Short mmCIF file of C-alpha atoms in Angstrom, two decimals:
data_model
loop_
_atom_site.label_atom_id
_atom_site.label_comp_id
_atom_site.label_asym_id
_atom_site.label_seq_id
_atom_site.Cartn_x
_atom_site.Cartn_y
_atom_site.Cartn_z
CA MET A 1060 281.49 -137.79 25.31
CA GLU A 1061 284.80 -139.04 24.93
CA LYS A 1062 285.08 -138.19 21.65
CA ALA A 1063 283.13 -134.89 22.17
CA ASP A 1064 284.65 -131.03 22.85
CA LYS A 1065 284.26 -130.43 26.00
CA SER A 1066 286.22 -127.05 26.49
CA PRO A 1067 284.42 -124.89 28.68
CA ALA A 1068 284.31 -122.37 26.19
CA ARG A 1069 282.54 -124.44 23.73
CA VAL A 1070 279.43 -123.81 26.04
CA HIS A 1071 277.06 -121.04 24.35
CA PRO A 1072 275.84 -117.66 27.07
CA PRO A 1073 274.00 -117.77 28.30
CA SER A 1074 273.74 -121.55 28.92
CA VAL A 1075 270.48 -123.64 29.73
CA SER A 1076 270.34 -124.67 33.21
CA VAL A 1077 270.82 -128.59 34.32
CA GLU A 1078 267.09 -129.08 35.30
CA THR A 1079 266.07 -132.71 34.36
CA TRP A 1080 262.57 -133.69 32.79
CA PHE A 1081 262.54 -136.80 34.78
CA PRO A 1082 265.22 -137.46 37.99
CA ASP A 1083 268.17 -138.63 36.14
CA PRO A 1084 268.41 -142.46 36.76
CA CYS A 1085 272.87 -141.27 38.16
CA LEU A 1086 270.98 -140.40 41.43
CA ILE A 1087 269.88 -143.57 42.02
CA VAL A 1088 273.13 -145.35 40.69
CA GLY A 1089 275.49 -143.02 41.91
CA THR A 1090 274.32 -143.76 46.19
CA THR A 1091 275.96 -146.59 48.79
CA SER A 1092 273.24 -146.04 50.73
CA GLU A 1093 270.46 -148.88 50.30
CA ASP A 1094 267.88 -146.86 52.44
CA ARG A 1095 268.61 -143.65 50.52
CA ARG A 1096 267.90 -145.63 47.40
CA LYS A 1097 265.32 -147.50 48.60
CA ARG A 1098 263.27 -143.96 49.37
CA TYR A 1099 264.38 -142.53 46.01
CA LEU A 1100 262.72 -145.67 44.21
CA VAL A 1101 259.24 -145.84 46.53
CA THR A 1102 259.06 -141.78 46.66
CA TRP A 1103 259.33 -142.17 42.73
CA LEU A 1104 257.11 -144.89 41.78
CA SER A 1105 254.51 -142.98 44.47
CA VAL A 1106 254.64 -140.12 41.85
CA ARG A 1107 255.15 -141.55 38.59
CA SER A 1108 252.00 -141.38 37.42
CA ALA A 1109 251.01 -138.49 38.90
CA TRP A 1110 254.29 -136.75 37.14
CA ILE A 1111 253.80 -138.61 33.98
CA ASN A 1112 250.42 -137.11 34.02
CA ARG A 1113 252.16 -133.69 34.92
CA VAL A 1114 254.81 -133.38 32.41
CA THR A 1115 252.15 -133.68 29.11
CA SER A 1116 250.80 -130.48 30.43
CA SER A 1117 251.51 -127.08 28.88
CA THR A 1118 252.53 -125.74 31.94
CA ALA A 1119 255.11 -128.34 32.89
CA SER A 1120 259.05 -127.71 32.92
CA PRO A 1121 262.08 -129.62 34.17
CA VAL A 1122 263.21 -129.57 38.22
CA HIS A 1123 266.82 -129.12 39.02
CA PRO A 1124 269.05 -132.35 40.62
CA SER A 1125 268.86 -130.85 44.09
CA ILE A 1126 265.12 -130.90 44.11
CA TRP A 1127 264.68 -134.24 42.75
CA ARG A 1128 267.54 -135.45 44.93
CA GLY A 1129 265.59 -133.82 48.28
CA PHE A 1130 261.87 -134.63 47.45
CA LEU A 1131 263.00 -138.59 46.34
CA ASN A 1132 264.75 -138.32 50.00
CA SER A 1133 262.66 -136.67 52.59
CA ILE A 1134 259.68 -138.27 54.59
CA PRO A 1135 258.14 -135.52 55.07
CA ASN A 1136 255.48 -135.00 58.31
CA PRO A 1137 252.29 -134.27 57.42
CA GLU A 1138 251.69 -131.96 60.28
CA GLU A 1139 254.43 -130.01 59.41
CA VAL A 1140 253.57 -129.74 55.88
CA PHE A 1141 250.13 -128.94 56.25
CA SER A 1142 249.57 -127.65 59.67
CA SER A 1143 250.88 -124.12 58.18
CA SER A 1144 251.45 -122.47 55.15
CA THR A 1145 255.25 -122.58 55.00
CA ALA A 1146 257.27 -125.39 55.41
CA SER A 1147 259.96 -125.35 58.08
CA SER A 1148 263.74 -126.40 55.95
CA ARG A 1149 264.15 -124.83 52.27
CA PRO A 1150 263.96 -127.66 50.48
CA LEU A 1151 260.43 -128.86 51.29
CA ASN A 1152 259.36 -125.66 51.00
CA GLU A 1153 260.98 -125.64 47.10
CA ALA A 1154 259.15 -128.85 46.86
CA MET A 1155 256.28 -127.94 47.77
CA ASN A 1156 256.35 -125.01 46.06
CA LEU A 1157 257.02 -126.90 42.90
CA PHE A 1158 254.85 -130.52 43.17
CA GLY A 1159 252.28 -129.02 45.23
CA ALA A 1160 249.77 -130.99 47.76
CA GLU A 1161 248.81 -133.83 45.63
CA PHE A 1162 252.60 -135.04 45.31
CA ILE A 1163 253.60 -134.42 48.94
CA GLN A 1164 250.38 -135.88 50.18
CA LEU A 1165 251.32 -139.55 47.28
CA HIS A 1166 254.85 -138.79 48.79
CA ILE A 1167 253.42 -139.19 52.39
CA THR A 1168 251.38 -141.49 52.41
CA ALA A 1169 254.18 -143.84 50.57
CA HIS A 1170 256.08 -143.87 53.57
CA GLN A 1171 253.41 -144.41 56.43
CA SER A 1172 253.03 -148.04 55.33
CA PRO A 1173 253.55 -150.64 53.29
CA ALA A 1174 251.99 -148.69 50.36
CA LEU A 1175 251.24 -150.46 47.04
CA LEU A 1176 252.90 -149.05 44.14
CA THR A 1177 252.59 -148.86 40.55
CA TRP A 1178 255.44 -149.89 38.53
CA ARG A 1179 254.41 -150.10 34.49
CA ASP A 1180 251.70 -153.16 34.86
CA ILE A 1181 252.41 -154.83 37.84
CA THR A 1182 251.56 -153.24 41.83
CA VAL A 1183 254.99 -154.20 43.75
CA THR A 1184 255.93 -152.85 47.51
CA ALA A 1185 258.98 -151.67 48.94
CA ASP A 1186 260.14 -155.12 50.39
CA THR A 1187 259.27 -156.86 46.97
CA LEU A 1188 260.95 -154.45 44.44
CA ASN A 1189 263.90 -156.76 43.18
CA VAL A 1190 267.21 -155.48 41.70
CA GLU A 1191 265.24 -156.53 38.30
CA HIS A 1192 262.37 -153.67 38.34
CA ILE A 1193 265.24 -151.30 39.89
CA ARG A 1194 266.91 -152.04 36.55
CA GLN A 1195 263.81 -151.31 35.00
CA VAL A 1196 263.03 -148.18 36.54
CA LEU A 1197 266.63 -146.51 35.88
CA TRP A 1198 265.87 -147.47 31.61
CA ASP A 1199 263.09 -146.31 32.21
CA LEU A 1200 264.31 -142.58 33.88
CA ALA A 1201 266.96 -143.08 30.85
CA GLU A 1202 264.07 -143.68 27.82
CA HIS A 1203 262.18 -140.60 29.20
CA ASN A 1204 265.12 -137.90 29.72
CA PHE A 1205 266.35 -138.74 26.34
CA ARG A 1206 263.02 -138.24 25.42
CA PHE A 1207 262.32 -134.30 26.59
CA GLU A 1208 265.60 -133.64 26.29
CA LEU A 1209 265.61 -134.24 22.47
CA LEU A 1210 262.12 -132.60 22.10
CA SER A 1211 263.82 -129.23 24.45
CA LEU A 1212 266.51 -128.73 22.51
CA ASP A 1213 264.87 -129.57 18.87
CA LYS A 1214 262.91 -126.70 20.00
CA ARG A 1215 265.71 -124.38 20.73
CA MET A 1216 267.91 -125.39 17.40
CA ALA A 1217 264.82 -125.01 15.10
CA SER A 1218 262.52 -122.18 16.60
CA GLU A 1219 261.70 -121.18 13.32
CA ALA A 1220 260.23 -124.70 11.85
CA TRP A 1221 258.75 -124.92 15.23
CA THR A 1222 256.53 -121.37 14.66
CA ALA A 1223 255.81 -122.21 10.83
CA ASP A 1224 254.52 -125.48 12.24
CA SER A 1225 254.66 -126.70 15.31
CA ALA A 1226 252.68 -130.13 15.08
CA ASN A 1227 254.42 -131.46 12.17
CA ARG A 1228 257.85 -131.10 14.10
CA GLU A 1229 256.44 -132.27 16.78
CA GLU A 1230 255.51 -135.59 14.70
CA MET A 1231 259.01 -135.18 13.46
CA VAL A 1232 260.41 -135.32 17.39
CA LEU A 1233 258.31 -138.34 17.83
CA ARG A 1234 259.29 -140.28 14.60
CA VAL A 1235 262.71 -140.41 16.74
CA PHE A 1236 260.81 -143.45 18.37
CA ASP A 1237 259.44 -146.23 18.58
CA GLY A 1238 256.03 -146.42 17.79
CA GLY A 1239 255.31 -143.26 17.95
CA ALA A 1240 252.65 -142.65 20.27
CA GLY A 1241 253.93 -140.53 22.51
CA PHE A 1242 257.02 -138.89 24.61
CA VAL A 1243 255.86 -140.69 28.01
CA LEU A 1244 255.19 -144.53 28.40
CA GLY A 1245 252.59 -145.31 30.67
CA SER A 1246 251.38 -148.23 32.03
CA GLU A 1247 252.08 -150.86 29.20
CA PRO A 1248 254.06 -153.54 29.89
CA PHE A 1249 257.85 -153.21 30.24
CA PRO A 1250 259.25 -153.99 26.28
CA ASP A 1251 260.76 -156.95 25.96
CA ARG A 1252 263.27 -156.33 23.42
CA ASN A 1253 265.29 -153.24 22.34
CA ARG A 1254 263.30 -151.21 19.45
CA GLY A 1255 263.67 -148.01 17.42
CA LEU A 1256 267.84 -146.27 18.06
CA GLY A 1257 267.98 -148.96 20.74
CA ALA A 1258 267.62 -151.84 18.34
CA LEU A 1259 270.68 -154.63 18.63
CA GLN A 1260 269.75 -155.06 14.62
CA VAL A 1261 271.19 -152.18 12.08
CA GLU A 1262 268.54 -153.05 9.59
CA ASP A 1263 265.55 -152.68 12.68
CA ARG A 1264 266.96 -149.24 13.88
CA SER A 1265 268.05 -147.84 10.48
CA LEU A 1266 264.47 -146.32 9.91
CA PHE A 1267 264.75 -144.50 13.23
CA VAL A 1268 268.14 -143.80 12.67
CA ASP A 1269 267.42 -142.02 8.82
CA ASN A 1270 264.74 -140.17 11.46
CA PHE A 1271 266.77 -138.83 13.80
CA ARG A 1272 268.91 -137.56 11.71
CA ALA A 1273 266.29 -135.57 9.35
CA LEU A 1274 265.90 -133.64 12.46
CA LEU A 1275 269.21 -132.92 13.50
CA SER A 1276 269.78 -131.62 9.79
CA SER A 1277 267.73 -128.67 10.37
CA TRP A 1278 269.75 -127.21 13.48
CA PRO A 1279 272.87 -125.43 13.43
CA ASP A 1280 276.13 -126.13 12.29
CA ALA A 1281 274.53 -129.66 10.99
CA PRO A 1282 277.51 -131.38 9.56
CA SER A 1283 276.74 -132.31 5.56
CA ALA A 1284 276.65 -135.90 6.25
CA LEU A 1285 273.13 -135.25 8.11
CA GLN A 1286 271.80 -134.21 4.91
CA ASN A 1287 270.68 -136.56 2.75
CA PRO A 1288 268.44 -139.72 3.62
CA LEU A 1289 269.54 -143.00 4.13
CA GLY A 1290 267.84 -144.27 1.06
CA MET A 1291 265.84 -147.50 0.68
CA SER A 1292 268.76 -150.30 0.96
CA PRO A 1293 271.45 -147.97 2.78
CA ILE A 1294 274.42 -150.42 3.46
CA ASN A 1295 275.22 -151.07 7.27
CA THR A 1296 278.73 -149.28 6.97
CA HIS A 1297 276.91 -146.35 5.80
CA ILE A 1298 274.21 -146.60 8.23
CA PHE A 1299 276.81 -146.49 10.93
CA SER A 1300 278.33 -143.55 9.57
CA VAL A 1301 275.10 -141.51 9.83
CA GLU A 1302 274.80 -143.10 13.22
CA ARG A 1303 277.87 -141.88 14.83
CA CYS A 1304 278.06 -138.57 13.48
CA ALA A 1305 274.65 -137.90 14.17
CA THR A 1306 274.50 -138.97 17.37
CA LEU A 1307 278.39 -136.35 18.49
CA PHE A 1308 276.61 -133.77 16.60
CA TYR A 1309 273.62 -134.42 19.16
CA VAL A 1310 276.13 -135.01 22.21
CA GLN A 1311 278.28 -131.82 20.92
CA THR A 1312 275.40 -129.13 20.67
CA PHE A 1313 273.64 -130.28 23.45
CA TYR A 1314 277.01 -129.96 25.93
CA ASP A 1315 277.15 -127.08 24.06
CA THR A 1316 274.23 -125.41 24.78
CA HIS A 1317 273.24 -127.25 28.81
CA GLY A 1318 277.21 -127.63 29.65
CA ARG A 1319 276.61 -131.18 30.47
CA PRO A 1320 276.31 -134.17 29.06
CA PRO A 1321 272.94 -135.58 27.43
CA ILE A 1322 270.92 -138.37 29.41
CA ILE A 1323 270.84 -140.84 26.79
CA PRO A 1324 268.88 -143.93 26.18
CA ARG A 1325 270.01 -147.35 26.68
CA HIS A 1326 269.87 -151.17 26.21
CA ILE A 1327 266.87 -152.70 28.10
CA PRO A 1328 268.53 -154.56 31.11
CA GLN A 1329 268.38 -158.45 30.60
CA SER A 1330 266.10 -160.28 32.82
CA ARG A 1331 267.58 -163.05 35.41
CA SER A 1332 266.98 -165.71 33.26
CA GLY A 1333 268.67 -164.15 30.56
CA VAL A 1334 265.86 -163.69 27.90
#
């Protein structure tokens, strides 16, 4: 965003709301309260698997940050929630309408006792969540938000391509990510190294940079530098140039559409052992 034009006049009216598919990791990082951070994490891990199932359905939609904040920070009283058809507070009522009884019940159960929480392929509790786990959760949130934001923006920028052949266009988006199996990361072990667009070696990420370039090349006002494939043996400096161009174009287009910066993928956190 340092090199993006952040003039309010650039934002296309009507701009799309600031809703996110997954909680913004800055919500957790930004709080100075350890108790609140723990509530955020415990609540999120209690519903993560159910939410991942939800977002893969056609009925899913992104959530406003204020609702994410209210849902993750609250500890609902089960008698208050389920004894009547209306919740007593507006945030709780909004959460009930959006997430439904299943999510609220998972939320309540997680805070009633030292509940077992599933994080990827391991089981933790609120007391055994350590710094390494928290950093992994933050990476996971950033990665998921990037994937779904890119998918949503491509549907907006390349609407004709989606109308003509949605399956092919979805496959083009998936090829931007390592593995290409889907948009969500489920219960598999946490990655042991940076892959895809985040690979540390330029030769390891060149394929994904080229796939990213190919996707963005059909967007309105795409730079000419994104129109030509990288080729079989591109020079590293050329890959860096295309990568920089694609990144800036994506960030600028996202800002012009939403009026805020995108949530971008991160390198995986280093373990305490440095491995």
